[in-house]
PDB file of C-alpha atoms in Angstrom:
ATOM      1  CA  MET A  57      22.843   2.276   2.523  1.00  0.00           C
ATOM      2  CA  SER A  58      22.121   5.407   4.542  1.00  0.00           C
ATOM      3  CA  ILE A  59      18.631   6.803   4.988  1.00  0.00           C
ATOM      4  CA  GLU A  60      19.551   9.769   2.809  1.00  0.00           C
ATOM      5  CA  SER A  61      20.818   7.525   0.015  1.00  0.00           C
ATOM      6  CA  SER A  62      17.639   5.434   0.304  1.00  0.00           C
ATOM      7  CA  ILE A  63      15.541   8.552  -0.272  1.00  0.00           C
ATOM      8  CA  LYS A  64      17.672   9.437  -3.320  1.00  0.00           C
ATOM      9  CA  ALA A  65      17.326   5.869  -4.635  1.00  0.00           C
ATOM     10  CA  TYR A  66      13.564   6.089  -4.103  1.00  0.00           C
ATOM     11  CA  GLU A  67      13.455   9.375  -6.047  1.00  0.00           C
ATOM     12  CA  THR A  68      15.385   7.834  -8.952  1.00  0.00           C
ATOM     13  CA  ALA A  69      13.214   4.713  -8.993  1.00  0.00           C
ATOM     14  CA  LEU A  70       9.995   6.719  -8.759  1.00  0.00           C
ATOM     15  CA  ASN A  71      11.014   8.898 -11.705  1.00  0.00           C
ATOM     16  CA  GLY A  72      12.024   5.763 -13.624  1.00  0.00           C
ATOM     17  CA  ASN A  73       8.836   3.762 -12.916  1.00  0.00           C
ATOM     18  CA  ASP A  74      11.097   1.107 -11.365  1.00  0.00           C
ATOM     19  CA  ILE A  75       8.793  -0.918  -9.130  1.00  0.00           C
ATOM     20  CA  ASP A  76      11.347  -3.629  -8.327  1.00  0.00           C
ATOM     21  CA  THR A  77      13.855  -1.104  -6.985  1.00  0.00           C
ATOM     22  CA  ILE A  78      11.117   0.649  -5.020  1.00  0.00           C
ATOM     23  CA  LEU A  79      10.022  -2.622  -3.422  1.00  0.00           C
ATOM     24  CA  GLY A  80      13.646  -3.406  -2.615  1.00  0.00           C
ATOM     25  CA  LEU A  81      13.782  -0.196  -0.575  1.00  0.00           C
ATOM     26  CA  TYR A  82      10.741  -1.234   1.455  1.00  0.00           C
ATOM     27  CA  GLY A  83      11.029  -3.608   4.394  1.00  0.00           C
ATOM     28  CA  ASN A  84       9.358  -6.949   4.976  1.00  0.00           C
ATOM     29  CA  ASP A  85       6.017  -5.553   6.168  1.00  0.00           C
ATOM     30  CA  PRO A  86       5.436  -2.356   4.148  1.00  0.00           C
ATOM     31  CA  ILE A  87       2.510   0.026   4.234  1.00  0.00           C
ATOM     32  CA  PHE A  88       2.112   2.704   1.551  1.00  0.00           C
ATOM     33  CA  MET A  89      -0.451   5.396   2.327  1.00  0.00           C
ATOM     34  CA  PRO A  90      -1.097   7.428  -0.838  1.00  0.00           C
ATOM     35  CA  GLN A  91      -3.298  10.476  -0.738  1.00  0.00           C
ATOM     36  CA  HIS A  92      -7.013   9.923  -1.509  1.00  0.00           C
ATOM     37  CA  ALA A  93      -6.694   6.138  -1.222  1.00  0.00           C
ATOM     38  CA  PRO A  94      -6.851   3.431   1.425  1.00  0.00           C
ATOM     39  CA  ALA A  95      -3.599   2.240   2.975  1.00  0.00           C
ATOM     40  CA  LEU A  96      -1.877  -0.459   0.935  1.00  0.00           C
ATOM     41  CA  VAL A  97      -0.753  -3.136   3.369  1.00  0.00           C
ATOM     42  CA  GLY A  98       1.803  -5.799   2.449  1.00  0.00           C
ATOM     43  CA  ARG A  99       4.160  -6.295  -0.466  1.00  0.00           C
ATOM     44  CA  ASN A 100       1.517  -7.406  -2.983  1.00  0.00           C
ATOM     45  CA  ALA A 101      -0.742  -4.442  -2.234  1.00  0.00           C
ATOM     46  CA  VAL A 102       2.187  -1.999  -2.336  1.00  0.00           C
ATOM     47  CA  ARG A 103       3.298  -3.420  -5.706  1.00  0.00           C
ATOM     48  CA  ALA A 104      -0.240  -3.129  -7.076  1.00  0.00           C
ATOM     49  CA  GLY A 105      -0.424   0.459  -5.841  1.00  0.00           C
ATOM     50  CA  TYR A 106       2.756   1.477  -7.653  1.00  0.00           C
ATOM     51  CA  GLU A 107       1.612  -0.361 -10.790  1.00  0.00           C
ATOM     52  CA  GLN A 108      -1.569   1.713 -10.725  1.00  0.00           C
ATOM     53  CA  VAL A 109       0.398   4.938 -10.155  1.00  0.00           C
ATOM     54  CA  PHE A 110       2.764   4.242 -13.053  1.00  0.00           C
ATOM     55  CA  ALA A 111      -0.129   3.298 -15.358  1.00  0.00           C
ATOM     56  CA  SER A 112      -1.664   6.726 -14.669  1.00  0.00           C
ATOM     57  CA  ILE A 113       1.196   9.210 -14.381  1.00  0.00           C
ATOM     58  CA  LYS A 114       4.858   9.821 -15.174  1.00  0.00           C
ATOM     59  CA  LEU A 115       6.783  11.684 -12.487  1.00  0.00           C
ATOM     60  CA  ASP A 116       9.784  13.967 -12.740  1.00  0.00           C
ATOM     61  CA  ILE A 117      10.340  15.125  -9.165  1.00  0.00           C
ATOM     62  CA  VAL A 118      13.098  15.868  -6.682  1.00  0.00           C
ATOM     63  CA  PHE A 119      12.934  15.166  -2.954  1.00  0.00           C
ATOM     64  CA  THR A 120      14.266  17.580  -0.357  1.00  0.00           C
ATOM     65  CA  ILE A 121      15.040  16.114   3.054  1.00  0.00           C
ATOM     66  CA  HIS A 122      14.024  18.472   5.870  1.00  0.00           C
ATOM     67  CA  GLU A 123      14.760  16.285   8.871  1.00  0.00           C
ATOM     68  CA  VAL A 124      15.926  12.826   9.819  1.00  0.00           C
ATOM     69  CA  GLU A 125      15.343  11.585  13.368  1.00  0.00           C
ATOM     70  CA  THR A 126      16.557   8.214  14.610  1.00  0.00           C
ATOM     71  CA  ALA A 127      15.806   6.206  17.721  1.00  0.00           C
ATOM     72  CA  GLY A 128      17.537   2.832  17.806  1.00  0.00           C
ATOM     73  CA  ASP A 129      16.298   0.734  14.886  1.00  0.00           C
ATOM     74  CA  TRP A 130      13.635   3.286  13.959  1.00  0.00           C
ATOM     75  CA  ALA A 131      13.821   6.536  12.031  1.00  0.00           C
ATOM     76  CA  TRP A 132      11.444   9.019  10.524  1.00  0.00           C
ATOM     77  CA  VAL A 133      12.166  11.374   7.678  1.00  0.00           C
ATOM     78  CA  ARG A 134      10.217  14.473   6.693  1.00  0.00           C
ATOM     79  CA  THR A 135      10.618  15.432   3.047  1.00  0.00           C
ATOM     80  CA  SER A 136       8.989  17.489   0.378  1.00  0.00           C
ATOM     81  CA  SER A 137       9.032  16.865  -3.337  1.00  0.00           C
ATOM     82  CA  ALA A 138       8.529  19.121  -6.302  1.00  0.00           C
ATOM     83  CA  GLY A 139       8.602  18.801 -10.062  1.00  0.00           C
ATOM     84  CA  ARG A 140       6.306  17.812 -12.885  1.00  0.00           C
ATOM     85  CA  THR A 141       3.708  15.104 -13.414  1.00  0.00           C
ATOM     86  CA  ARG A 142       2.491  13.934 -16.790  1.00  0.00           C
ATOM     87  CA  ILE A 143      -1.075  12.628 -16.623  1.00  0.00           C
ATOM     88  CA  LEU A 144      -0.926   9.885 -19.218  1.00  0.00           C
ATOM     89  CA  ALA A 145      -4.625   9.595 -20.111  1.00  0.00           C
ATOM     90  CA  ALA A 146      -4.980  13.334 -20.711  1.00  0.00           C
ATOM     91  CA  GLY A 147      -1.523  13.900 -22.152  1.00  0.00           C
ATOM     92  CA  VAL A 148      -1.033  16.986 -19.977  1.00  0.00           C
ATOM     93  CA  GLU A 149       1.793  17.966 -17.661  1.00  0.00           C
ATOM     94  CA  ILE A 150       1.232  19.742 -14.351  1.00  0.00           C
ATOM     95  CA  GLU A 151       3.293  21.066 -11.449  1.00  0.00           C
ATOM     96  CA  GLU A 152       3.735  18.530  -8.659  1.00  0.00           C
ATOM     97  CA  GLY A 153       4.451  19.115  -4.993  1.00  0.00           C
ATOM     98  CA  ASN A 154       4.025  16.983  -1.887  1.00  0.00           C
ATOM     99  CA  ASN A 155       4.904  16.692   1.761  1.00  0.00           C
ATOM    100  CA  GLU A 156       6.048  13.199   2.758  1.00  0.00           C
ATOM    101  CA  LEU A 157       6.716  11.228   5.885  1.00  0.00           C
ATOM    102  CA  PHE A 158       8.842   8.096   5.710  1.00  0.00           C
ATOM    103  CA  VAL A 159       9.164   5.739   8.673  1.00  0.00           C
ATOM    104  CA  PHE A 160      12.247   3.549   8.396  1.00  0.00           C
ATOM    105  CA  ARG A 161      13.062   0.409  10.359  1.00  0.00           C
ATOM    106  CA  ARG A 162      16.456  -1.244  10.411  1.00  0.00           C
ATOM    107  CA  GLU A 163      16.123  -4.850   9.200  1.00  0.00           C
ATOM    108  CA  ASN A 164      19.196  -7.074   9.318  1.00  0.00           C
ATOM    109  CA  GLY A 165      21.341  -3.968   9.722  1.00  0.00           C
ATOM    110  CA  VAL A 166      19.840  -2.162   6.703  1.00  0.00           C
ATOM    111  CA  TRP A 167      17.478   0.837   6.791  1.00  0.00           C
ATOM    112  CA  LYS A 168      14.234  -0.046   5.000  1.00  0.00           C
ATOM    113  CA  ILE A 169      11.076   1.954   4.372  1.00  0.00           C
ATOM    114  CA  HIS A 170       8.507   0.629   6.819  1.00  0.00           C
ATOM    115  CA  ARG A 171       5.722   3.171   6.275  1.00  0.00           C
ATOM    116  CA  TYR A 172       5.338   5.928   3.703  1.00  0.00           C
ATOM    117  CA  LEU A 173       2.652   8.557   3.356  1.00  0.00           C
ATOM    118  CA  PHE A 174       2.291  11.732   1.356  1.00  0.00           C
ATOM    119  CA  SER A 175      -0.097  14.579   0.698  1.00  0.00           C
ATOM    120  CA  THR A 176      -0.059  17.309  -1.893  1.00  0.00           C
ATOM    121  CA  ASN A 177       1.020  20.839  -1.142  1.00  0.00           C
ATOM    122  CA  ARG A 178      -0.258  21.905  -4.589  1.00  0.00           C
ATOM    123  CA  PRO A 179      -3.974  21.081  -4.674  1.00  0.00           C
ATOM    124  CA  ARG A 180      -5.394  20.673  -8.145  1.00  0.00           C
ATOM    125  CA  ALA A 181      -8.316  22.864  -9.183  1.00  0.00           C
TER     126      ALA A 181
END
């Protein structure tokens, strides 16, 4: 699977609340760094983080890849995402937009997400 197809698979899984597919895209030693939260280190913490996200919101977003840089078994990808977020507790839908940085590492010949962080480019009032 190429890096670009991994990002597309991540987008599909994120919009589908598919934690198992998301975790399958991450490598053996993942770190997820969501905005306004401590870094989630390790598979169990990353899973718990996505469970919390999906219990709170429903996403409908699209990623745009702006650059992919590789160096041996490492790569970094700068993306942005835009779309809609439904806040489940409030039953409201809002515009969503983020800047993201993915760090990939090739594990057993396959590109895996090693680190992922994001921050909004549409601050809420």
